[in-house]
Short mmCIF file of C-alpha atoms in Angstrom, two decimals:
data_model
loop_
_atom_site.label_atom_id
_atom_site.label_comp_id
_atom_site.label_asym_id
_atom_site.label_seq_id
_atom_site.Cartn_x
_atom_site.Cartn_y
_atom_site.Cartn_z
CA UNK A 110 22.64 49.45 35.49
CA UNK A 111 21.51 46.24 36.87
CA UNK A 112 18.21 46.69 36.60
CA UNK A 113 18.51 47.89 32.81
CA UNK A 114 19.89 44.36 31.85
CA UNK A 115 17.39 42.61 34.18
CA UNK A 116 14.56 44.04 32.21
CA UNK A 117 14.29 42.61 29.26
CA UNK A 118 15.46 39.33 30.70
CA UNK A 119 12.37 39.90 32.88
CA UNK A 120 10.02 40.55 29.91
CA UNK A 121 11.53 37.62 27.87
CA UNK A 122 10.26 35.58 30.93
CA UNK A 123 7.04 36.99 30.71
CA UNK A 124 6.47 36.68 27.11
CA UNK A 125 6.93 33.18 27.54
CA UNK A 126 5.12 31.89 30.22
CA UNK A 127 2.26 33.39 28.56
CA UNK A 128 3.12 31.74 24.89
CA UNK A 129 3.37 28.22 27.59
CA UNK A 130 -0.41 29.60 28.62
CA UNK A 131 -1.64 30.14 25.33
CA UNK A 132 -0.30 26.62 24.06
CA UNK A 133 -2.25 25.28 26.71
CA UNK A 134 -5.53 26.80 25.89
CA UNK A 135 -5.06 25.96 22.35
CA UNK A 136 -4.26 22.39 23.73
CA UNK A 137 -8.03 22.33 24.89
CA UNK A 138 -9.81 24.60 22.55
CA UNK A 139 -8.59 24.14 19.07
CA UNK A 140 -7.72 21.11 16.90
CA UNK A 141 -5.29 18.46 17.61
CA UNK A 142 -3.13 19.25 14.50
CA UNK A 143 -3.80 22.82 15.85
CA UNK A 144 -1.79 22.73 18.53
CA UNK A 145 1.00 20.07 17.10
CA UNK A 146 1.85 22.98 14.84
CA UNK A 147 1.76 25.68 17.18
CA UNK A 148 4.06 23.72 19.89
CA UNK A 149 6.47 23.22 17.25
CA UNK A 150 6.74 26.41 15.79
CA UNK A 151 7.19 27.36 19.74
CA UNK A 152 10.00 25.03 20.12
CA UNK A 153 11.52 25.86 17.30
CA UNK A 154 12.74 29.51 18.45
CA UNK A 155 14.22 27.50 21.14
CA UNK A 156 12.64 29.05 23.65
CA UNK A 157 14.45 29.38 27.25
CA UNK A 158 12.02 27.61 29.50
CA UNK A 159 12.39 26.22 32.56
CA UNK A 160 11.81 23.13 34.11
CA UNK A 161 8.12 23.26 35.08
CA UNK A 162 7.37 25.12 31.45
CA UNK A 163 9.07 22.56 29.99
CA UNK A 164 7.58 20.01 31.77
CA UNK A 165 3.82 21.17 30.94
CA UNK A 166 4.88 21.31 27.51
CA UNK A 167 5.90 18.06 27.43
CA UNK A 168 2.78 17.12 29.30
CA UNK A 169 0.33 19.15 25.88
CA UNK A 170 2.63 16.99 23.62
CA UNK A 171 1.90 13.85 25.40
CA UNK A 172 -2.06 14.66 25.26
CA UNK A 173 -1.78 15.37 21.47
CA UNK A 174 0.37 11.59 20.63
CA UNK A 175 -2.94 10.06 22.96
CA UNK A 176 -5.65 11.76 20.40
CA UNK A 177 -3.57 10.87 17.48
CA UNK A 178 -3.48 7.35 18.78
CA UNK A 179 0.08 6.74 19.65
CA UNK A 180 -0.74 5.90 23.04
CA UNK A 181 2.04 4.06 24.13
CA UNK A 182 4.72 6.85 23.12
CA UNK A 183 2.15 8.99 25.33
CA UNK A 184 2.37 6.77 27.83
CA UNK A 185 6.03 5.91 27.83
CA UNK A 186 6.63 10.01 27.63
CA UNK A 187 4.40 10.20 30.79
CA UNK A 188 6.46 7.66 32.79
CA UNK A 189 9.34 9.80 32.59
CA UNK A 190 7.67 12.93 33.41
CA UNK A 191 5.95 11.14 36.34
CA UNK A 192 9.71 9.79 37.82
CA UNK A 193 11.16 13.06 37.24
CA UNK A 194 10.68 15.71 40.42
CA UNK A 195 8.02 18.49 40.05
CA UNK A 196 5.61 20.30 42.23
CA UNK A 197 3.04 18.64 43.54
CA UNK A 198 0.11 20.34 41.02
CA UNK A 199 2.33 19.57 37.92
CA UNK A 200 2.78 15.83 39.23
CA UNK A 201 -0.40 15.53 40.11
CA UNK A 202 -1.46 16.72 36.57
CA UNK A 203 0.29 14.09 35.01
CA UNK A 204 -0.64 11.09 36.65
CA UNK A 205 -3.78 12.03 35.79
CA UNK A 206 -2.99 12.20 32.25
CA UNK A 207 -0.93 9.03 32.37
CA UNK A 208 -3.83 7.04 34.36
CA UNK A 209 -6.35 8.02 31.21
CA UNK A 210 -4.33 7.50 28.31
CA UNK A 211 -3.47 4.27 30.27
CA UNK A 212 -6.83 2.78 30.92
CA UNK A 213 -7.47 3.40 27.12
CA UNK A 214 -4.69 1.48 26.55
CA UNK A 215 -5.83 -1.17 28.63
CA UNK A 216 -2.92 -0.83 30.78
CA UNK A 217 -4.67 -1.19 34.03
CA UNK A 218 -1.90 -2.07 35.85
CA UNK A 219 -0.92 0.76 35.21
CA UNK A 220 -3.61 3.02 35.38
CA UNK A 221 -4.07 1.54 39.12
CA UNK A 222 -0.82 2.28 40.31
CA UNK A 223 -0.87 5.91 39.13
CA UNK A 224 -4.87 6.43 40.23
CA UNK A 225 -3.39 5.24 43.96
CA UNK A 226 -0.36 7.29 43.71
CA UNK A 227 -2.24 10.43 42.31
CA UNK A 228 -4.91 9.96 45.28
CA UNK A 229 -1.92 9.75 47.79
CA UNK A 230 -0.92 13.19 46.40
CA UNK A 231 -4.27 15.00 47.39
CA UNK A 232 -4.18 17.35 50.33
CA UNK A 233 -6.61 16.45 52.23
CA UNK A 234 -8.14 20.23 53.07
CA UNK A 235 -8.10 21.10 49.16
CA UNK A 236 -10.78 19.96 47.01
CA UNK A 237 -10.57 16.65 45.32
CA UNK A 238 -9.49 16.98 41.00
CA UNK A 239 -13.03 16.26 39.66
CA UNK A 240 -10.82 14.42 36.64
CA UNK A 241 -9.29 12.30 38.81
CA UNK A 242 -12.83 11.39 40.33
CA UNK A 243 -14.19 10.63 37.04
CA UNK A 244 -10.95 8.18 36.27
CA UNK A 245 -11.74 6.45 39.68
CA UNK A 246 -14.99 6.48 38.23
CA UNK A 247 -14.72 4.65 35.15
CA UNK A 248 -11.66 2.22 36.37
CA UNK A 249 -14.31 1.04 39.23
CA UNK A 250 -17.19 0.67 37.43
CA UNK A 251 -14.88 -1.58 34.89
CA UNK A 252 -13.66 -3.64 37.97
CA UNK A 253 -17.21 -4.79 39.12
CA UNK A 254 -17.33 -1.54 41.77
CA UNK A 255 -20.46 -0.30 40.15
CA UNK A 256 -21.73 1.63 42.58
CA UNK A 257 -17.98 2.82 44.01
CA UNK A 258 -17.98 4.11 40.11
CA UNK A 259 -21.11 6.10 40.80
CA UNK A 260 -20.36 7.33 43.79
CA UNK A 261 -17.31 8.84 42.93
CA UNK A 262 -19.00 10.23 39.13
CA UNK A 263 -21.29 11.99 41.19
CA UNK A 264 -19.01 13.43 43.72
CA UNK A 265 -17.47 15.20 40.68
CA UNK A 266 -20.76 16.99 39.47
CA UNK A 267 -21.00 18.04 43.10
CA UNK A 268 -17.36 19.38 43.32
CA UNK A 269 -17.19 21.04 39.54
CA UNK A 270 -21.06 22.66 40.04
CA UNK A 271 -19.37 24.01 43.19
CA UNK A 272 -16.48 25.27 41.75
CA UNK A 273 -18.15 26.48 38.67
CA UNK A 274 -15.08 25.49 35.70
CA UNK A 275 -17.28 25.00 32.75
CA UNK A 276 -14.32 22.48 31.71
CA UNK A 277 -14.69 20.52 34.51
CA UNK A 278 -17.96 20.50 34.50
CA UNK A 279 -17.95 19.45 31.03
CA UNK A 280 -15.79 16.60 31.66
CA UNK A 281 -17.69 15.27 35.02
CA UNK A 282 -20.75 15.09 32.89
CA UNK A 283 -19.04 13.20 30.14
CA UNK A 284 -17.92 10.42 33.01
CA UNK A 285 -21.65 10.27 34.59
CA UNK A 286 -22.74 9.54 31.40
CA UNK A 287 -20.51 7.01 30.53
CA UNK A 288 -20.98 5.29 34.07
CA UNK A 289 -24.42 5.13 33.48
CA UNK A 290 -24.26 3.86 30.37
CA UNK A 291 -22.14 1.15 31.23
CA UNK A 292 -24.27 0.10 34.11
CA UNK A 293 -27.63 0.15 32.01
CA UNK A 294 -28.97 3.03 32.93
CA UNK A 295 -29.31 4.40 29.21
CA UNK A 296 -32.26 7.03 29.95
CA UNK A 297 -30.29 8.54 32.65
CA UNK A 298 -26.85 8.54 30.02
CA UNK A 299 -29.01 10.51 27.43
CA UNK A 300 -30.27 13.10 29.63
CA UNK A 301 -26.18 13.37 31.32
CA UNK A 302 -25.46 13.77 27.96
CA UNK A 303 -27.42 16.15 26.38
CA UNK A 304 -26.84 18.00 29.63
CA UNK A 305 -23.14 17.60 28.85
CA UNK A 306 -23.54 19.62 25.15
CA UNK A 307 -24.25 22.48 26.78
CA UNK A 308 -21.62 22.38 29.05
CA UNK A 309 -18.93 21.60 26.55
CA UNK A 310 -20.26 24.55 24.30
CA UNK A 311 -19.50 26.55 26.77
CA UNK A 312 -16.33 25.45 27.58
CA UNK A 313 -15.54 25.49 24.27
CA UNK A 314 -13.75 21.69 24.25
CA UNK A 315 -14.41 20.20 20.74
CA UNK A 316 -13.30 16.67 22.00
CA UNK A 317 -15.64 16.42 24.56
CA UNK A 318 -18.40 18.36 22.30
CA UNK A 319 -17.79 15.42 20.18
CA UNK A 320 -17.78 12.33 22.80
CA UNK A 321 -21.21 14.37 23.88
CA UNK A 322 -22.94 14.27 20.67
CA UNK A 323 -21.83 10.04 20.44
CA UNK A 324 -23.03 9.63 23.97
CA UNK A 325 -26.54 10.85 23.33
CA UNK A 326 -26.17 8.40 19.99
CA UNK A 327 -24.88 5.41 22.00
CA UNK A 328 -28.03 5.71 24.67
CA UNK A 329 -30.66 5.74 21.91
CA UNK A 330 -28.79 3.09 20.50
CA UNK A 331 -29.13 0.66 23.68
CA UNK A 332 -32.73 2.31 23.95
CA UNK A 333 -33.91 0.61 20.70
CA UNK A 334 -33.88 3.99 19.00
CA UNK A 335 -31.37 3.42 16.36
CA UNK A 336 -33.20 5.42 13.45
CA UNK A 337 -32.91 8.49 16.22
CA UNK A 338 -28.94 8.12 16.76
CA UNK A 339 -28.31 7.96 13.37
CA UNK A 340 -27.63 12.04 13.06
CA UNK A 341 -26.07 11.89 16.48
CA UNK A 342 -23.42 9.80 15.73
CA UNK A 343 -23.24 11.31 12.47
CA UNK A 344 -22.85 14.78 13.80
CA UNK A 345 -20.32 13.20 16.25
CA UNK A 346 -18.01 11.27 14.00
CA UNK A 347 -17.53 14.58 12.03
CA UNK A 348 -16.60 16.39 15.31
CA UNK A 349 -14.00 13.92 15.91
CA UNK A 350 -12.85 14.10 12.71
CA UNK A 351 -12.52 17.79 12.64
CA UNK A 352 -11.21 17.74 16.31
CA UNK A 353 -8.66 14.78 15.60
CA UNK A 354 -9.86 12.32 17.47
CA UNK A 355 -9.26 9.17 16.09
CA UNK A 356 -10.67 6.74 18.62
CA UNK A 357 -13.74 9.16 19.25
CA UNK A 358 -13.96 8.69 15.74
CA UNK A 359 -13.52 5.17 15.28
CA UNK A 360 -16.07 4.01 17.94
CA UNK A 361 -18.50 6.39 17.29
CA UNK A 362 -18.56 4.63 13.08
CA UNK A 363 -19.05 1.48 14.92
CA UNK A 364 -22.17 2.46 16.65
CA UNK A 365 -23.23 4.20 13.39
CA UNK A 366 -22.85 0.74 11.50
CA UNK A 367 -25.23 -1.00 14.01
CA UNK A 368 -27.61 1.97 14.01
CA UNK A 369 -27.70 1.29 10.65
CA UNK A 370 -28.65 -2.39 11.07
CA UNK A 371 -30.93 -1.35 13.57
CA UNK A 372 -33.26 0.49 11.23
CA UNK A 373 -32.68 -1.83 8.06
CA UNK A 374 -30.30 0.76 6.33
CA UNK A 375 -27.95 0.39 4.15
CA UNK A 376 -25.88 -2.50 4.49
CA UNK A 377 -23.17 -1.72 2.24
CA UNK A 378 -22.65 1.48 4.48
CA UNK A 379 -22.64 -0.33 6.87
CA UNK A 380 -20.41 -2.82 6.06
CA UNK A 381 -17.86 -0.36 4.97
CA UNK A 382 -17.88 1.74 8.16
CA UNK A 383 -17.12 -1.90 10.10
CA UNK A 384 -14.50 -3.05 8.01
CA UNK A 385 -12.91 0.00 8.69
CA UNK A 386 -12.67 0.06 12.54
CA UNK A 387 -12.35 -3.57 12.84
CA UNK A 388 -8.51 -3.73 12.30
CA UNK A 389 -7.94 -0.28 14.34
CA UNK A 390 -9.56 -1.92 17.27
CA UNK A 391 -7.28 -4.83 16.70
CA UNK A 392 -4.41 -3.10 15.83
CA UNK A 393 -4.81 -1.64 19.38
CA UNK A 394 -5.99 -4.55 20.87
CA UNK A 395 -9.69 -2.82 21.79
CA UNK A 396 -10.79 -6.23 21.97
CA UNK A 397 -14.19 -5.36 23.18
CA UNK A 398 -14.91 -2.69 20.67
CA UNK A 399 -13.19 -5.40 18.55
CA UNK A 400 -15.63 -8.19 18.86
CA UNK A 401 -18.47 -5.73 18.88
CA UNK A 402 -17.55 -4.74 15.01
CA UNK A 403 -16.90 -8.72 14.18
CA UNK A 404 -20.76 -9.47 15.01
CA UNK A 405 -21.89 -6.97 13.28
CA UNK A 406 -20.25 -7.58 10.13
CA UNK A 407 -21.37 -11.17 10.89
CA UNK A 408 -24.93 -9.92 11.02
CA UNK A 409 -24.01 -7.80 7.67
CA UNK A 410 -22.87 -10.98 6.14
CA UNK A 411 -25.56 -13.04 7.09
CA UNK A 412 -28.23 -10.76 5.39
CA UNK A 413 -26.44 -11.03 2.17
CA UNK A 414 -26.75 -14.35 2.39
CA UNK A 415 -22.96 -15.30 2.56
CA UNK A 416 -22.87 -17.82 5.43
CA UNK A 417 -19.13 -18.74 4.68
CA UNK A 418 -18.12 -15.33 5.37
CA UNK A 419 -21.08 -14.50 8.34
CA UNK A 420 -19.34 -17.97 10.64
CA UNK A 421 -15.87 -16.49 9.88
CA UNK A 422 -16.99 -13.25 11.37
CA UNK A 423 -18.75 -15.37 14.16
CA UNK A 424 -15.37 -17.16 14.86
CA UNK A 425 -13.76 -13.94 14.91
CA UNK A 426 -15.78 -12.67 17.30
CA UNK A 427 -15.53 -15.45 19.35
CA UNK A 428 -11.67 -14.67 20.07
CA UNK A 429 -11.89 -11.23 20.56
CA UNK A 430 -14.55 -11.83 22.92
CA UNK A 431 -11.62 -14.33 24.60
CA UNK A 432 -9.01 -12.01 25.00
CA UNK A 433 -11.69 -9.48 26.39
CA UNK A 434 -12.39 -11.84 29.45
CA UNK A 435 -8.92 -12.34 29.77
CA UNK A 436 -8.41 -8.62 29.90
CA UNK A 437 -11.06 -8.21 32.31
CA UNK A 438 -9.98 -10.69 34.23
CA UNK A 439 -6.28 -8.90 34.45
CA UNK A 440 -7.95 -5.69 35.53
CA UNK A 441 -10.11 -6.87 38.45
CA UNK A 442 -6.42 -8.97 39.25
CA UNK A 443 -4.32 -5.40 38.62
CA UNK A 444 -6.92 -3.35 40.81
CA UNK A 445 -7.26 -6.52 43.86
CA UNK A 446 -3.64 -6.26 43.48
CA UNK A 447 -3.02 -2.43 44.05
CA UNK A 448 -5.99 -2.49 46.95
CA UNK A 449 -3.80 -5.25 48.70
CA UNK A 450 -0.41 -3.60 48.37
CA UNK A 451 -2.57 -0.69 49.75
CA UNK A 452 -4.12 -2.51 52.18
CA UNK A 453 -0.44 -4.56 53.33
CA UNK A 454 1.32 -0.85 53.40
CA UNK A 455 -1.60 0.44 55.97
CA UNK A 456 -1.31 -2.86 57.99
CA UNK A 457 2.51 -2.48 58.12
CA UNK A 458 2.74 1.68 58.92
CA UNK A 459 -0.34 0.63 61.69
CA UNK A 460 1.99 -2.51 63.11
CA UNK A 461 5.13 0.08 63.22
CA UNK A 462 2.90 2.85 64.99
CA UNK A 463 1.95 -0.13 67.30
CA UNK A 464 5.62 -0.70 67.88
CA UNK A 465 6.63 3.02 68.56
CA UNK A 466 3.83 3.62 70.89
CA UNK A 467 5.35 0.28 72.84
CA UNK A 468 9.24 1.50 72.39
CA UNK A 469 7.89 5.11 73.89
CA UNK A 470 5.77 3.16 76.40
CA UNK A 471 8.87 0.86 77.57
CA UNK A 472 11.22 3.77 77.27
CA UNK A 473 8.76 6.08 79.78
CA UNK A 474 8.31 2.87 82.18
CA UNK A 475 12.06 2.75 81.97
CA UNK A 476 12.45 6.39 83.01
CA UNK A 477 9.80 6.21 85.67
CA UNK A 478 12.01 2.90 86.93
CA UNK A 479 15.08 4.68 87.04
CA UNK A 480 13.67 8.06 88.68
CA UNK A 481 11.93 5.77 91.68
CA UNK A 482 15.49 4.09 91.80
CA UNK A 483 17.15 7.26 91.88
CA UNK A 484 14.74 8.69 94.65
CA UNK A 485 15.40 5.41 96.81
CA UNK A 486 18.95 5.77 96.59
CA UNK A 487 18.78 9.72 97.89
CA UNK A 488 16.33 8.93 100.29
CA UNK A 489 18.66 5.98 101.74
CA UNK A 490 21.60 8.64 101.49
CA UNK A 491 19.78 11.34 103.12
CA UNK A 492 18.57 8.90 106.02
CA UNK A 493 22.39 7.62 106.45
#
């Protein structure tokens, strides 16, 4: 009788660890407003999940609040996942989530804090997350660590050709890329990129399909090939579009707008693709990306001849590029700051090692004191 009732509690179990599985894929493969729908139409049956299903839900809504742009509910929904307990793989998942909707926040405190933390979770006879590579990638390269970055960018080609996930794979190529590109080596970011389509096609990831076709753009671009990344980015800004990206989307309009200064194009296309991503890099305090668009619709203004307008741009420009040296300056400070608390912990667990090897050594000469005092005192007695 027992087994009767268990049954279909057994099947109800079943049924929805593989709906949890499915919104997962969907998570990857489809769109972002995709998946919104489908998790809520999941939740709404009110489901009986348990902790960990719950938890990697949580962890698919988080990722869809990032590509919508609400990164700091993503983030702040992360921190409690992160305090809450979980096995290891699950924890480990989301500090890598955390870490990359952190650093694209600019939270590099942050983003350190969880990199170390994720790193100190790694078994170390199982085979290093390629994601979390490519995170230590990029947040080391942005530090000054340049070739730290691309060391540990190409450690994850090695470990996701190895291991043969076309996802992974897909993903390690898109963080080569962008280490090369941000260390000048554009050639070498178009051929990781173009690379990088083929991968993502195959993995079927729209996001990163997209952030391939704007890489290829972006290293014609600093090539001096502008009229040749004009369909690229193009191509791209509809992928993001379609996908849901906003920030994929927003950046890659920005390089489009100085593509099209870069082959005398239109300038009132131009101008109207920059005016629109100016505020959203503001508005999320992109300051980089920020005083990137203010030049260039300075250098719009300026061939219309409106000077007025042209210095205001210039003066605008001038800030953002302000509060981007203060920023970088925070995120060498966050990451010397994390390698010294790092650094301080080792020192300490070394001095208290050094201290128990003394207390074991005293505690032994002790014993071997006592023993010899011991014998003395027999051998005296034996001799009386």
């Amino acid at each position: 009788m027992l087994l009767l009732i268990c049954a279909p509690l057994l099947a109800q179990e079943g049924d929805i660890e593989l709906q949890v599985k499915e919104l997962e894929h969907l998570n990857v493969t489809g769109t972002r407003l995709a998946s919104e729908q489908q998790i809520r139409a999941f939740l709404e049956d009110s489901p009986l999940l348990t902790r960990e299903q719950r938890y990697r839900v949580t962890l698919l809504e988080a990722r869809n609040l990032a590509l919508e742009g609400h990164g700091d509910e993503a983030v702040a929904m992360m921190r409690r996942l992160i305090a809450e307990s979980a096995p290891r793989a699950l924890k480990l998942r989301a500090l890598v989530q955390a870490t990359n909707v952190a650093t694209n926040l600019g939270d590099y405190a942050s983003a350190f804090v969880w990199l170390k933390e994720a790193f100190s979770l790694l078994d170390t006879a199982e085979q290093i997350d390629p994601r979390l590579l490519g995170l230590a990638s990029y947040l080391h390269v942005r530090v000054g660590e340049e070739q730290k970055g691309l060391e540990f960018a190409a450690q994850a080609i090695a470990t996701t050709r190895e291991a043969g996930v076309p996802r992974d794979y897909c993903i390690a190529l898109s963080d080569y890329g962008l280490a090369l590109s941000l260390t000048g080596d554009a050639a070498g970011a178009e051929a990781t990129r173009r690379e990088q389509i083929d991968a993502c096609n195959r993995a079927a990831d729209p996001v990163f399909s997209a952030d391939a076709h704007r890489g290829v753009g972006r290293a014609l671009l600093e090539q001096g090939k502008a009229a040749a990344a004009l369909p690229w980015l193009r191509d791209a800004i509809s992928r993001f579009d379609a996908a849901g990206f906003a920030s994929g989307s927003m950046e890659a309009r920005m390089l489009l707008g100085e593509a099209l200064l870069g082959t005398g194009g239109s300038t009132e296309e131009a101008a109207a693709l920059l005016e629109a991503v100016a505020p959203y890099f503001e508005g999320r305090l992109h300051w980089e990306n920020h005083e990137r668009a203010q030049r260039l619709l300075g250098d719009v203004s300026e061939r219309n001849g409106n000077s007025a307008k042209a210095l205001q741009h210039l003066r605008n420009a001038l800030e953002a590029g302000k509060r981007a040296d203060s920023e970088a300056r925070e995120r060498r400070l966050a990451f010397l700051q994390v390698e010294f608390d790092t650094r301080l912990k080792e020192q300490q667990i070394a001095l208290l090692e050094n201290q128990r090897a003394l207390q074991e050594s005293e505690l032994q000469a002790s014993r071997r004191s006592n023993w010899i005092r011991a014998l003395g005192i027999t051998s005296l007695v034996l001799v009386s």
